[in-house]
Short mmCIF file of C-alpha atoms in Angstrom, two decimals:
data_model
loop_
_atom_site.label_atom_id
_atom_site.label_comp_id
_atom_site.label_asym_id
_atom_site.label_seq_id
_atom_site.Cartn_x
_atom_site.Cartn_y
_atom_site.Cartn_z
CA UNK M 265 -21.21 -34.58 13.61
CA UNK M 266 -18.13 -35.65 11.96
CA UNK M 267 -14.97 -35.77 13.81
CA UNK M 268 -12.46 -32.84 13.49
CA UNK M 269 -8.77 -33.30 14.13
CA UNK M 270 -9.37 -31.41 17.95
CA UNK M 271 -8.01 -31.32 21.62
CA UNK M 272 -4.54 -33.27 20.81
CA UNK M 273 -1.89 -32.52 23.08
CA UNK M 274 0.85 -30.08 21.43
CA UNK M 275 3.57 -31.53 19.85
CA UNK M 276 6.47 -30.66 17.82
CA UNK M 277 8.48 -27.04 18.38
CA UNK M 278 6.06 -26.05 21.61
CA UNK M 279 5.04 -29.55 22.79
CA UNK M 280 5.09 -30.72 26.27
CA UNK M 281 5.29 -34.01 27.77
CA UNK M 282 2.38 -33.82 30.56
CA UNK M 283 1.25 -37.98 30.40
CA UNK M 284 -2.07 -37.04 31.84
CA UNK M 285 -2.97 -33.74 30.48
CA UNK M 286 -6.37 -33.92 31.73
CA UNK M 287 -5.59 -34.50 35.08
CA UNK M 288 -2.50 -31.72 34.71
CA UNK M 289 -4.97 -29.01 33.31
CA UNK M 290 -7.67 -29.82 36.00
CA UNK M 291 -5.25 -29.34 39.17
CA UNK M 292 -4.25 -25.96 37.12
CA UNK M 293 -8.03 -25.22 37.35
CA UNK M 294 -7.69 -25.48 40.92
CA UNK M 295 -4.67 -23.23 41.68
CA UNK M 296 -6.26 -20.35 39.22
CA UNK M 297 -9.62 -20.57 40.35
CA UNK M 298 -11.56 -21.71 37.42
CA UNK M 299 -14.35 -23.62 38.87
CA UNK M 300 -16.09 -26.33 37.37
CA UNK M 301 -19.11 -27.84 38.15
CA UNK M 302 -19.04 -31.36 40.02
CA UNK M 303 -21.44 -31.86 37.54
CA UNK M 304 -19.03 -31.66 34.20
CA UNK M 305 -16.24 -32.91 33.26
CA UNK M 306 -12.80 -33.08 30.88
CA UNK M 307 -13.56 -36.21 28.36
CA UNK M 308 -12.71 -38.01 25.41
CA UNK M 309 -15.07 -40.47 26.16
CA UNK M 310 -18.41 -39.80 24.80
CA UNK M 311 -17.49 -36.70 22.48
CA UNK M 312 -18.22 -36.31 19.03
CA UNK M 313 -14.12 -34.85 19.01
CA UNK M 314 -11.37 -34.97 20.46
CA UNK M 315 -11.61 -33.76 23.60
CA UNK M 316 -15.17 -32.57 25.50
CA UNK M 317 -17.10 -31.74 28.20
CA UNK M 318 -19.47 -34.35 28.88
CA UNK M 319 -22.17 -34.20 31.93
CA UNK M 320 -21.73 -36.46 34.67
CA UNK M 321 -25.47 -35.92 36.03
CA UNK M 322 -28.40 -34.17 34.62
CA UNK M 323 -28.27 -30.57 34.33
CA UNK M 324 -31.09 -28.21 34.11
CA UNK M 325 -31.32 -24.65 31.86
CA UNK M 326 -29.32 -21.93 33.74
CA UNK M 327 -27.35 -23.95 35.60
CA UNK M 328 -23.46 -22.94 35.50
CA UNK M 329 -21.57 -25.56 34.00
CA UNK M 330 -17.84 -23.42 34.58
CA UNK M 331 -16.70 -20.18 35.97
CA UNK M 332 -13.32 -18.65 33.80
CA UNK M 333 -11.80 -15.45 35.96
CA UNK M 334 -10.92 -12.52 33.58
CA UNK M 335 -7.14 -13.13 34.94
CA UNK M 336 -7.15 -16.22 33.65
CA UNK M 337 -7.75 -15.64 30.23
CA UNK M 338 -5.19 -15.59 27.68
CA UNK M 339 -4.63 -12.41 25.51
CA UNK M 340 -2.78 -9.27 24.62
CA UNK M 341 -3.35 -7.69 27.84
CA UNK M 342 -2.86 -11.31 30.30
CA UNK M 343 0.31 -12.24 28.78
CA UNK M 344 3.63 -11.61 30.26
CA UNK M 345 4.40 -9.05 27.72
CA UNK M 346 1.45 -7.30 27.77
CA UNK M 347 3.38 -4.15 28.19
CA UNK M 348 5.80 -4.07 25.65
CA UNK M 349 2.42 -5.07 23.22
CA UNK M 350 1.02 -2.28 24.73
CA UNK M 351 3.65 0.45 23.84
CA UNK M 352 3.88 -1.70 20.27
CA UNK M 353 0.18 -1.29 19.57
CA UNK M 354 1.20 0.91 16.48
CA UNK M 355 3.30 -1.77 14.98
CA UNK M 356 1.61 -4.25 15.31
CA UNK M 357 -1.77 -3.20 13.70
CA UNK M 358 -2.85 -5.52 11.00
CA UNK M 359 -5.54 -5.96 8.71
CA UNK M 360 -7.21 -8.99 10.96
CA UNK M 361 -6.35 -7.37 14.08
CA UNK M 362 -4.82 -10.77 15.27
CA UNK M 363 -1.17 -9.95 15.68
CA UNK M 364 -0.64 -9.18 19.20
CA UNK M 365 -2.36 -12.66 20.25
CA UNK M 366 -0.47 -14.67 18.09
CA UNK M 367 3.02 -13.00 19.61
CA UNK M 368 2.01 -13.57 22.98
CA UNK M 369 1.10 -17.49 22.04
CA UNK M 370 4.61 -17.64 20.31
CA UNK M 371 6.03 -16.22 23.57
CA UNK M 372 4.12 -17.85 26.23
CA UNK M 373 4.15 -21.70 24.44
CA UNK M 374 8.53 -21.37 24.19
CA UNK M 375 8.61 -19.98 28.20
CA UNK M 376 9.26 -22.81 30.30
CA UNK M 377 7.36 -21.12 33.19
CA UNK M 378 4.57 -20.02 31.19
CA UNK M 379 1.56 -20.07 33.66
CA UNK M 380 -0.96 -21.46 30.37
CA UNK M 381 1.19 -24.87 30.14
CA UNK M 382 -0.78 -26.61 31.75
CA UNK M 383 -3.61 -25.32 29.22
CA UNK M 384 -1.61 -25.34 26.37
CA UNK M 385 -0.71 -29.33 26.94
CA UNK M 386 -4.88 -29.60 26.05
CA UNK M 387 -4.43 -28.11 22.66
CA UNK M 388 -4.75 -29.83 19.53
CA UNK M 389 -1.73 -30.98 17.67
CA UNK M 390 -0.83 -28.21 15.79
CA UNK M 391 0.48 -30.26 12.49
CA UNK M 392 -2.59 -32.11 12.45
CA UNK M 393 -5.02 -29.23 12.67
CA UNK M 394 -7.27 -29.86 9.02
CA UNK M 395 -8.39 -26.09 7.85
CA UNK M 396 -8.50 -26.47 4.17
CA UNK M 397 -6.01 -23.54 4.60
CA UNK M 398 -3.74 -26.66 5.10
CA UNK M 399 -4.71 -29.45 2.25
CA UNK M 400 -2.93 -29.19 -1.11
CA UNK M 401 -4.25 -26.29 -3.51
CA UNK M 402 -5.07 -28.87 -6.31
CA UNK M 403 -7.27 -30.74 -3.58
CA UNK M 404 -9.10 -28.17 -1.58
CA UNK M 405 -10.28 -26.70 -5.53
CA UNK M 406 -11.13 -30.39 -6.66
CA UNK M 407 -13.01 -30.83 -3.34
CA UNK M 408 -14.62 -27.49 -2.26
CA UNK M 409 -15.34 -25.74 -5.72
CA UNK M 410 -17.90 -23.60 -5.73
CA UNK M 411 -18.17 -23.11 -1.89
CA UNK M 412 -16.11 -19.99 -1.77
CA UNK M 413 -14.11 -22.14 0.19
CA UNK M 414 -10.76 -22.02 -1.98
CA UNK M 415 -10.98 -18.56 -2.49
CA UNK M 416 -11.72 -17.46 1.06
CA UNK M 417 -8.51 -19.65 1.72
CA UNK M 418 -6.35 -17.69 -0.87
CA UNK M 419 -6.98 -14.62 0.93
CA UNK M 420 -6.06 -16.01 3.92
CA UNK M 421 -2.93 -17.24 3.09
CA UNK M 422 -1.63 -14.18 1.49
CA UNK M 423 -2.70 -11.86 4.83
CA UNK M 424 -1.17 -14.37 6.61
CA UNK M 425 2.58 -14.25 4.80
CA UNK M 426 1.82 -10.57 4.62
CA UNK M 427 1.67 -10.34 8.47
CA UNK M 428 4.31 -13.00 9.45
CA UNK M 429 7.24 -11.25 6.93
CA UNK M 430 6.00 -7.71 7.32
CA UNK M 431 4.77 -7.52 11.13
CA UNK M 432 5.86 -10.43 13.07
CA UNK M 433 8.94 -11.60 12.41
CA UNK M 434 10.64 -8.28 12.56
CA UNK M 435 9.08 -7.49 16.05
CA UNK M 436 10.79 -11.44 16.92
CA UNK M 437 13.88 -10.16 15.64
CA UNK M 438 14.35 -7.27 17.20
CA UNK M 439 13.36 -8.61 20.72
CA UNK M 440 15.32 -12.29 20.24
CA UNK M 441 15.42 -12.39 24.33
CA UNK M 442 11.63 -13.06 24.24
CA UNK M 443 11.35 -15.24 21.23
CA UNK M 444 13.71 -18.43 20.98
CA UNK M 445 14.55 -18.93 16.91
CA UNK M 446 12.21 -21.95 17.15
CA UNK M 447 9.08 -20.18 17.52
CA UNK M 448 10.51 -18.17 14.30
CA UNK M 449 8.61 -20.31 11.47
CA UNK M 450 6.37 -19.12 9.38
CA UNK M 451 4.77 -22.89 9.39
CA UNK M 452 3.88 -22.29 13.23
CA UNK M 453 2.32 -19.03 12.79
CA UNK M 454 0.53 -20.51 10.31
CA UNK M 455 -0.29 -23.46 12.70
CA UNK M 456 -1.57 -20.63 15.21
CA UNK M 457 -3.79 -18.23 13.09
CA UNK M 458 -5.71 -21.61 12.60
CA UNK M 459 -5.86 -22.35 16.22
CA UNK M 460 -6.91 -18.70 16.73
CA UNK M 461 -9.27 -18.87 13.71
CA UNK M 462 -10.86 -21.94 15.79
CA UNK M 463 -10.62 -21.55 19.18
CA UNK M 464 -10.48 -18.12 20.67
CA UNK M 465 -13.04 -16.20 21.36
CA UNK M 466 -14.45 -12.55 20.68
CA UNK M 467 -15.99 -11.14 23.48
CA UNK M 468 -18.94 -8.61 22.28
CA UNK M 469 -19.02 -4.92 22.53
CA UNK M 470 -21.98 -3.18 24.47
CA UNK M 471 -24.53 -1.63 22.21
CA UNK M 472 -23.79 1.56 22.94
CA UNK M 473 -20.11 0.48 21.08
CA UNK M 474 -21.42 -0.84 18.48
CA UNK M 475 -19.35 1.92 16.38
CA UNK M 476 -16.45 1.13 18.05
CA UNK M 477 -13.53 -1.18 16.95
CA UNK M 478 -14.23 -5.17 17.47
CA UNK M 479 -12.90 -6.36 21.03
CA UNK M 480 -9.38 -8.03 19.77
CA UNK M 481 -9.51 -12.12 20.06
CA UNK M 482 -8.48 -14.03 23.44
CA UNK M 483 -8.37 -17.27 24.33
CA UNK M 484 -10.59 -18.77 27.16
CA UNK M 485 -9.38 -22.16 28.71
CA UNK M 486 -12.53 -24.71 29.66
CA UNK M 487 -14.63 -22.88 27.20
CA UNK M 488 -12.56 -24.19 23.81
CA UNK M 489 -12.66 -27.78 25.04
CA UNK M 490 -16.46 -27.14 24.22
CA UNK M 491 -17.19 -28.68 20.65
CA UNK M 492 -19.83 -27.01 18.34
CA UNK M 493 -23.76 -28.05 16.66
CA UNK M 494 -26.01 -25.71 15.98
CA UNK M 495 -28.52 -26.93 18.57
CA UNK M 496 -26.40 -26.36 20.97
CA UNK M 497 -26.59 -26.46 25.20
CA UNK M 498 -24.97 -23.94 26.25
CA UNK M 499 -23.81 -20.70 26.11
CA UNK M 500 -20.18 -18.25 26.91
CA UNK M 501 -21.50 -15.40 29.08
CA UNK M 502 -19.33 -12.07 29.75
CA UNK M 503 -19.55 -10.28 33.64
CA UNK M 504 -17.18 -7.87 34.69
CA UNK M 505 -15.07 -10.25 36.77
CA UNK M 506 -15.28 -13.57 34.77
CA UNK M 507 -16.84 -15.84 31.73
CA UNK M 508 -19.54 -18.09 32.51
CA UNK M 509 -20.72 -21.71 31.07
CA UNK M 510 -24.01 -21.68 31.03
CA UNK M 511 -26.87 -24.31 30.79
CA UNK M 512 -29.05 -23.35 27.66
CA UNK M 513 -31.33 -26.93 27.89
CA UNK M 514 -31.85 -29.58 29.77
CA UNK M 515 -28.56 -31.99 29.51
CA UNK M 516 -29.09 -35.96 30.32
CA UNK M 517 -26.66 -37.30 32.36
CA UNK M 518 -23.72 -38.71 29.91
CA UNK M 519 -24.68 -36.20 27.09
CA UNK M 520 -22.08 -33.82 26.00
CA UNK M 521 -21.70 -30.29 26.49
CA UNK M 522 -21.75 -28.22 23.40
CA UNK M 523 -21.29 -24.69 22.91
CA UNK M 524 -22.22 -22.58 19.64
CA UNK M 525 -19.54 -21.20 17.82
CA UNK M 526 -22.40 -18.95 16.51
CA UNK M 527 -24.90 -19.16 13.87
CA UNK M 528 -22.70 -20.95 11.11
CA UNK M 529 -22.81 -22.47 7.45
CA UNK M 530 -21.23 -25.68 6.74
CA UNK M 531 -18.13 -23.68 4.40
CA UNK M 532 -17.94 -21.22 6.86
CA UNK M 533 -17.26 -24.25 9.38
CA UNK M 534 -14.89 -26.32 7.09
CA UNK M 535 -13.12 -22.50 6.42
CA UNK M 536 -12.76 -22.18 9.94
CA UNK M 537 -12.94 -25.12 12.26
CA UNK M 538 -11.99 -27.69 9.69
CA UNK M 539 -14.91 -29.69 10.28
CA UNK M 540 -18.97 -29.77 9.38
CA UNK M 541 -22.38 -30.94 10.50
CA UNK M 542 -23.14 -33.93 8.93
CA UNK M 543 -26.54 -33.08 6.67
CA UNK M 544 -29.28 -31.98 7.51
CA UNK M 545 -28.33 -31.43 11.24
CA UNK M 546 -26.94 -27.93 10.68
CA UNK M 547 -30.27 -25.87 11.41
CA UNK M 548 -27.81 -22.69 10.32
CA UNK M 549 -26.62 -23.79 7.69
CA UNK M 550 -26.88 -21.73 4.12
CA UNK M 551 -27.23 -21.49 0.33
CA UNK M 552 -25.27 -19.14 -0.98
CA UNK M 553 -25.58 -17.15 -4.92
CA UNK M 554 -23.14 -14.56 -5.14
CA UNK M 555 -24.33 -11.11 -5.90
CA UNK M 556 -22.19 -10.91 -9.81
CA UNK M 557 -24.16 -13.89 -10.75
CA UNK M 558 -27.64 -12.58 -10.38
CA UNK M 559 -25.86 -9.70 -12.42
CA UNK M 560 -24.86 -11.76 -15.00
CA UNK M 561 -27.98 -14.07 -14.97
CA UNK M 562 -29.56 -10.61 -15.66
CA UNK M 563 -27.12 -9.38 -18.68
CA UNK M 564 -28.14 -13.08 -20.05
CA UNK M 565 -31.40 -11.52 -20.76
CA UNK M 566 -30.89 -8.70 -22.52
CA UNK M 567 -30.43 -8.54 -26.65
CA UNK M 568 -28.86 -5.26 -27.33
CA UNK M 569 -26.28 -3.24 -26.37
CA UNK M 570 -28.93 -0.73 -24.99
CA UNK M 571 -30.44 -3.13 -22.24
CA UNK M 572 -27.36 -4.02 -21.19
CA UNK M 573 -26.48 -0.21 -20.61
CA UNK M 574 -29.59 0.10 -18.50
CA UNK M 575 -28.95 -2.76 -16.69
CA UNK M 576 -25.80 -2.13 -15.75
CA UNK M 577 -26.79 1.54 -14.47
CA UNK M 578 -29.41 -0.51 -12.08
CA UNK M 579 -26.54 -2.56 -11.13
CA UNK M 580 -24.23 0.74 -10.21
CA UNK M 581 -27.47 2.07 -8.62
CA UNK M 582 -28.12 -1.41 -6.24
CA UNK M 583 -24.61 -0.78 -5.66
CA UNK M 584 -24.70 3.23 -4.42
CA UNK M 585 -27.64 2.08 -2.31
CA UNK M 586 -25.41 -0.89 -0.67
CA UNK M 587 -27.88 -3.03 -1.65
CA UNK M 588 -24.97 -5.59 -3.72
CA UNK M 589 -21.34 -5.68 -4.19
CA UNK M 590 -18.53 -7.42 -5.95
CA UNK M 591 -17.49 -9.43 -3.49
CA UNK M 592 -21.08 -10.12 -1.51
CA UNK M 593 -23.65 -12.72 -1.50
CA UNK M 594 -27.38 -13.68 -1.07
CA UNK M 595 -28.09 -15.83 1.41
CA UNK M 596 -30.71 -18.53 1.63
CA UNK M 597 -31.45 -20.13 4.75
CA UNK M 598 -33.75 -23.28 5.37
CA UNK M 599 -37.08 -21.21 5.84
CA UNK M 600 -36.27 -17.45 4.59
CA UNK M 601 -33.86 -15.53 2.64
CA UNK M 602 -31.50 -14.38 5.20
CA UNK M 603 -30.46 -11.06 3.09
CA UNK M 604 -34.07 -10.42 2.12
CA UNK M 605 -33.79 -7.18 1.72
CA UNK M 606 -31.29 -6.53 -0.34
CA UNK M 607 -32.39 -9.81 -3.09
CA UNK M 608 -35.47 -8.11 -3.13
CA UNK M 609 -34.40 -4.63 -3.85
CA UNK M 610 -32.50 -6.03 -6.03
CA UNK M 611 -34.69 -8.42 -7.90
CA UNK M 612 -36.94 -5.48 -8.13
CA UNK M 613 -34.73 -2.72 -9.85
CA UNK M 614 -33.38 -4.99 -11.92
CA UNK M 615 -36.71 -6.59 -13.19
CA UNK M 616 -38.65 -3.36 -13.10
CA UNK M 617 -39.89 -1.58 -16.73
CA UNK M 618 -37.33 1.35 -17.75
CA UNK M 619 -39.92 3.58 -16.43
CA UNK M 620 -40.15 2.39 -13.40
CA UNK M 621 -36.27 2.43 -12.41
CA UNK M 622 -36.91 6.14 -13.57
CA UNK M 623 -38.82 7.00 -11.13
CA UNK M 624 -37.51 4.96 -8.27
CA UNK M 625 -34.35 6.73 -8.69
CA UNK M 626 -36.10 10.10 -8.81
CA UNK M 627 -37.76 9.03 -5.16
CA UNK M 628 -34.18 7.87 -3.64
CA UNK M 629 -34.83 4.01 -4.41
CA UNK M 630 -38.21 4.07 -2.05
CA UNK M 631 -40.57 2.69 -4.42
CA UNK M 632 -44.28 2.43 -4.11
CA UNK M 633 -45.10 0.18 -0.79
CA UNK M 634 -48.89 -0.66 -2.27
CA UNK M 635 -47.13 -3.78 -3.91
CA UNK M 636 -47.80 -7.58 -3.69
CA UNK M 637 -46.96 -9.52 -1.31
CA UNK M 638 -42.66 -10.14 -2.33
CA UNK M 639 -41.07 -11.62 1.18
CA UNK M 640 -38.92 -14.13 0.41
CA UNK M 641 -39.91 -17.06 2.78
CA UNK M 642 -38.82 -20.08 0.76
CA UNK M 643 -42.66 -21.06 0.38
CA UNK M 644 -43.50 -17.77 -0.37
CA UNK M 645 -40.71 -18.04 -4.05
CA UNK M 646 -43.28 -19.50 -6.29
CA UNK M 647 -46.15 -16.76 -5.74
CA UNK M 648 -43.35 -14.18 -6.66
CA UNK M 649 -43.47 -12.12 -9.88
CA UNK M 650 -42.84 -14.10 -13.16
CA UNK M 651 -39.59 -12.15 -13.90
CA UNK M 652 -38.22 -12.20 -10.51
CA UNK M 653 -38.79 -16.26 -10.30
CA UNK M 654 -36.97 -16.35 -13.69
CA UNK M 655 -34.09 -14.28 -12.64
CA UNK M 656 -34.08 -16.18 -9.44
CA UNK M 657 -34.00 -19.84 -11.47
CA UNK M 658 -31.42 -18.36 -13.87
CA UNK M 659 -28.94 -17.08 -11.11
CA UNK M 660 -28.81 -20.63 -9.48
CA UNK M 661 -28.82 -22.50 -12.55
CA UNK M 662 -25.19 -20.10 -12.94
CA UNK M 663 -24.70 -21.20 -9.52
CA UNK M 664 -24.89 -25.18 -9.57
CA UNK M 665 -22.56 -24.72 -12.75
CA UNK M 666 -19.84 -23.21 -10.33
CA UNK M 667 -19.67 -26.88 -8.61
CA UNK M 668 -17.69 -29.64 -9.87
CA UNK M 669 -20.00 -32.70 -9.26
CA UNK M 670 -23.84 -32.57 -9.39
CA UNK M 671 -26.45 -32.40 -6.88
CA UNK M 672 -28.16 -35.84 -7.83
CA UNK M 673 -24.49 -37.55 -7.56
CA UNK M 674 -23.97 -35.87 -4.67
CA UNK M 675 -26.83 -36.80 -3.08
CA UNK M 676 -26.60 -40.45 -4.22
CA UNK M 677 -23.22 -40.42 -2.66
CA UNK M 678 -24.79 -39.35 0.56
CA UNK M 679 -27.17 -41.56 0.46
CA UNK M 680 -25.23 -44.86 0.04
CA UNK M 681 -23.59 -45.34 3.50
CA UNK M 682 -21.56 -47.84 2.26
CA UNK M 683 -19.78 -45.87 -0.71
CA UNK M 684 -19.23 -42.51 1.48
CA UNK M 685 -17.88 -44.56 3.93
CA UNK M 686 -15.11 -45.59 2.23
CA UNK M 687 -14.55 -41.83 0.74
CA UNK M 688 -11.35 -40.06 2.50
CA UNK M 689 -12.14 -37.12 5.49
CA UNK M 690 -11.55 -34.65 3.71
CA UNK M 691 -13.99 -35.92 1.07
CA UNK M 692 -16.64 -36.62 3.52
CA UNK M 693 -16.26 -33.19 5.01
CA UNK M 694 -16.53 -31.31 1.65
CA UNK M 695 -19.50 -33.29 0.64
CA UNK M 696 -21.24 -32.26 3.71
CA UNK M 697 -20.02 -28.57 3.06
CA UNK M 698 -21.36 -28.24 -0.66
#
């Protein structure tokens, strides 16, 4: 796994001068009552970034590698003004939900007495953090084309000048006792919706919430010193009175400790870790063809003005049933399709006859279920209908032509250690992510 720019100490507008910020962050473990195993411990020895958590004997499945106490945890409701958020709340809403974190990190980081220093002195450097969200616009297009990547980042950066001018500053302004005019910047909140992006945590709602609003993000010191592979170790569990490290496999003694930031792509990780999984390590990782290009791979086969009326009624029909929108994707995963069934509703109504579309809209888009075998296990793609292999080859054919390089340059690039050695980070990392 390639090395991300992690677990610095802070520097700049919030930094701190701890020399030893290990040792300074472990005696702070002590006085709160986080507990970690004699088992573990606080490295940068033996990690594939930054900072870790490396085992100092073996551990064995189910064995509790840390303990976090709810009070210890860093959010909204922790912070030391928690109740002035609270009576906020209504100000303070926002489209990613993220506001009232980020002000308590702006307030906590400039108070001298904040009781995280000791935590926040384990941070990464915040001017060093390497999101895309941070490279030069010509760069991250030249290097991540076709991933989503840039356009993902885009977004991101107008919510985020959206929220800073509209939300946050305003609610610094008008309470300048709490927030010194160096926390003020627009280039640290920037700094810190990237740290939040990478390192808090989302703790999950109970089924019977699932219809509820997401739990708002938090941060959970020990548990973000964790670094991420797919095949993880371990796992973040949630009791009433505190988080819990947990064993997932074996762990040799020496081996580091890794935690899953969940089941991720290599662009989703570049978009929000700044970092991959050098291939083919990343088990999770994805192929993705956007839903408008099976559209227009479609309206490539039609002649007259007629099909492409009828196709784009299928498409407005895929889209009443939620089966595709503008803005979604298929995705392909080593073994299946991951959204199998809506490619395969909607490689169905869009290859059917006329006649058939017909009459699966007349039956509510449940067509007849005495029909060849059409899951979409990779091995199971070349035993699929004629027309829906054709759409399928046309769509990625549209696809690879979104990319700026290749795939046989790429992969001769990956493949000669000596020439991708001597390519930039940021060049490794985006070959990795395409």
């Amino acid at each position: 796994m390639a090395t991300p720019a992690k677990r610095q100490r802070v520097a700049g507008p919030v930094g701190g001068g701890d020399p030893d910020p290990v040792a300074g962050f472990l005696s702070w473990c002590q006085c709160v009552g986080l507990e970690l195993s004699p088992k573990v411990a606080v490295s940068r020895k033996g990690t594939v970034a930054g900072y870790g958590m490396v085992a100092q004997e073996s551990v064995q499945p189910g064995e509790l590698l840390f303990a976090v106490p709810r009070a210890v945890l860093l959010s909204q409701h922790t912070c030391s003004i928690s109740g002035l958020l609270e009576r906020e709340r209504g100000a303070l809403q926002s489209q990613s939900g993220w506001v009232p974190l980020l002000l308590a990190l702006l307030h906590e980081l400039q108070a001298p007495a904040s009781p995280w220093s000791p935590y926040f002195a384990l941070w990464p450097e915040l001017g060093s953090l390497e999101h895309p969200m941070f490279w030069p616009q010509e760069e991250r297009q030249r290097l991540l084309q076709g991933t989503g990547v840039p356009e993902a980042v885009e977004k991101d950066l107008t919510n985020i000048r959206s929220e800073y001018y509209s939300i946050v500053l305003p609610f610094m302004e008008a309470h300048p006792d709490l927030f010194s005019p160096r926390v003020r910047s627009p280039e640290l909140y920037h700094q810190l919706v990237a740290l939040v992006m990478a390192y808090s945590f989302q703790e999950p709602l109970e089924e019977e919430d699932d219809d509820k609003e997401p739990n708002p993000p938090l941060m959970v010191p020990a548990a973000d010193i964790l670094n991420h592979v797919a095949n993880h170790n371990a796992n973040l569990e949630y009791s009433p009175n505190c988080l819990r490290m947990v064993a997932t496999q074996p762990i040799p003694k020496g081996h580091e400790i890794f935690n899953t930031y969940g089941q991720m792509a290599n662009w989703q990780l570049i978009h929000m870790y700044g970092f991959v999984e050098p291939y083919p390590d990343n088990t999770d990782d994805t192929a993705d063809i956007q839903m408008v290009t099976v559209r227009e791979a479609a309206l490539q086969g039609t002649k007259v003005a007629a099909e492409r009326l009828l196709l784009c009624e299928r498409w407005d029909y895929l889209c009443k049933l939620e089966m595709v929108g503008e803005e979604g994707a298929f995705v392909i995963g080593w073994e299946e399709v991951l959204t199998e069934e809506e490619l395969t509703t909607t490689l169905q109504v869009l290859c059917m006859p006329a006649e058939e579309f017909r009459e699966f809209k007349d039956q509510d888009g449940r067509g007849d279920d005495k029909q060849e075998d059409n899951s979409l296990t990779i091995r199971n793609i070349p035993k699929l209908k004629e027309s829906w292999r054709q759409l399928l080859r046309d769509s990625v054919l549209l696809t690879l032509k979104t990319y700026a390089t290749d795939l046989k340059a790429e992969q001769d690039l990956l493949s000669n250690k000596e020439v991708y050695a001597k390519l930039s980070r940021r060049e490794q990392q985006a070959l990795q992510s395409i």
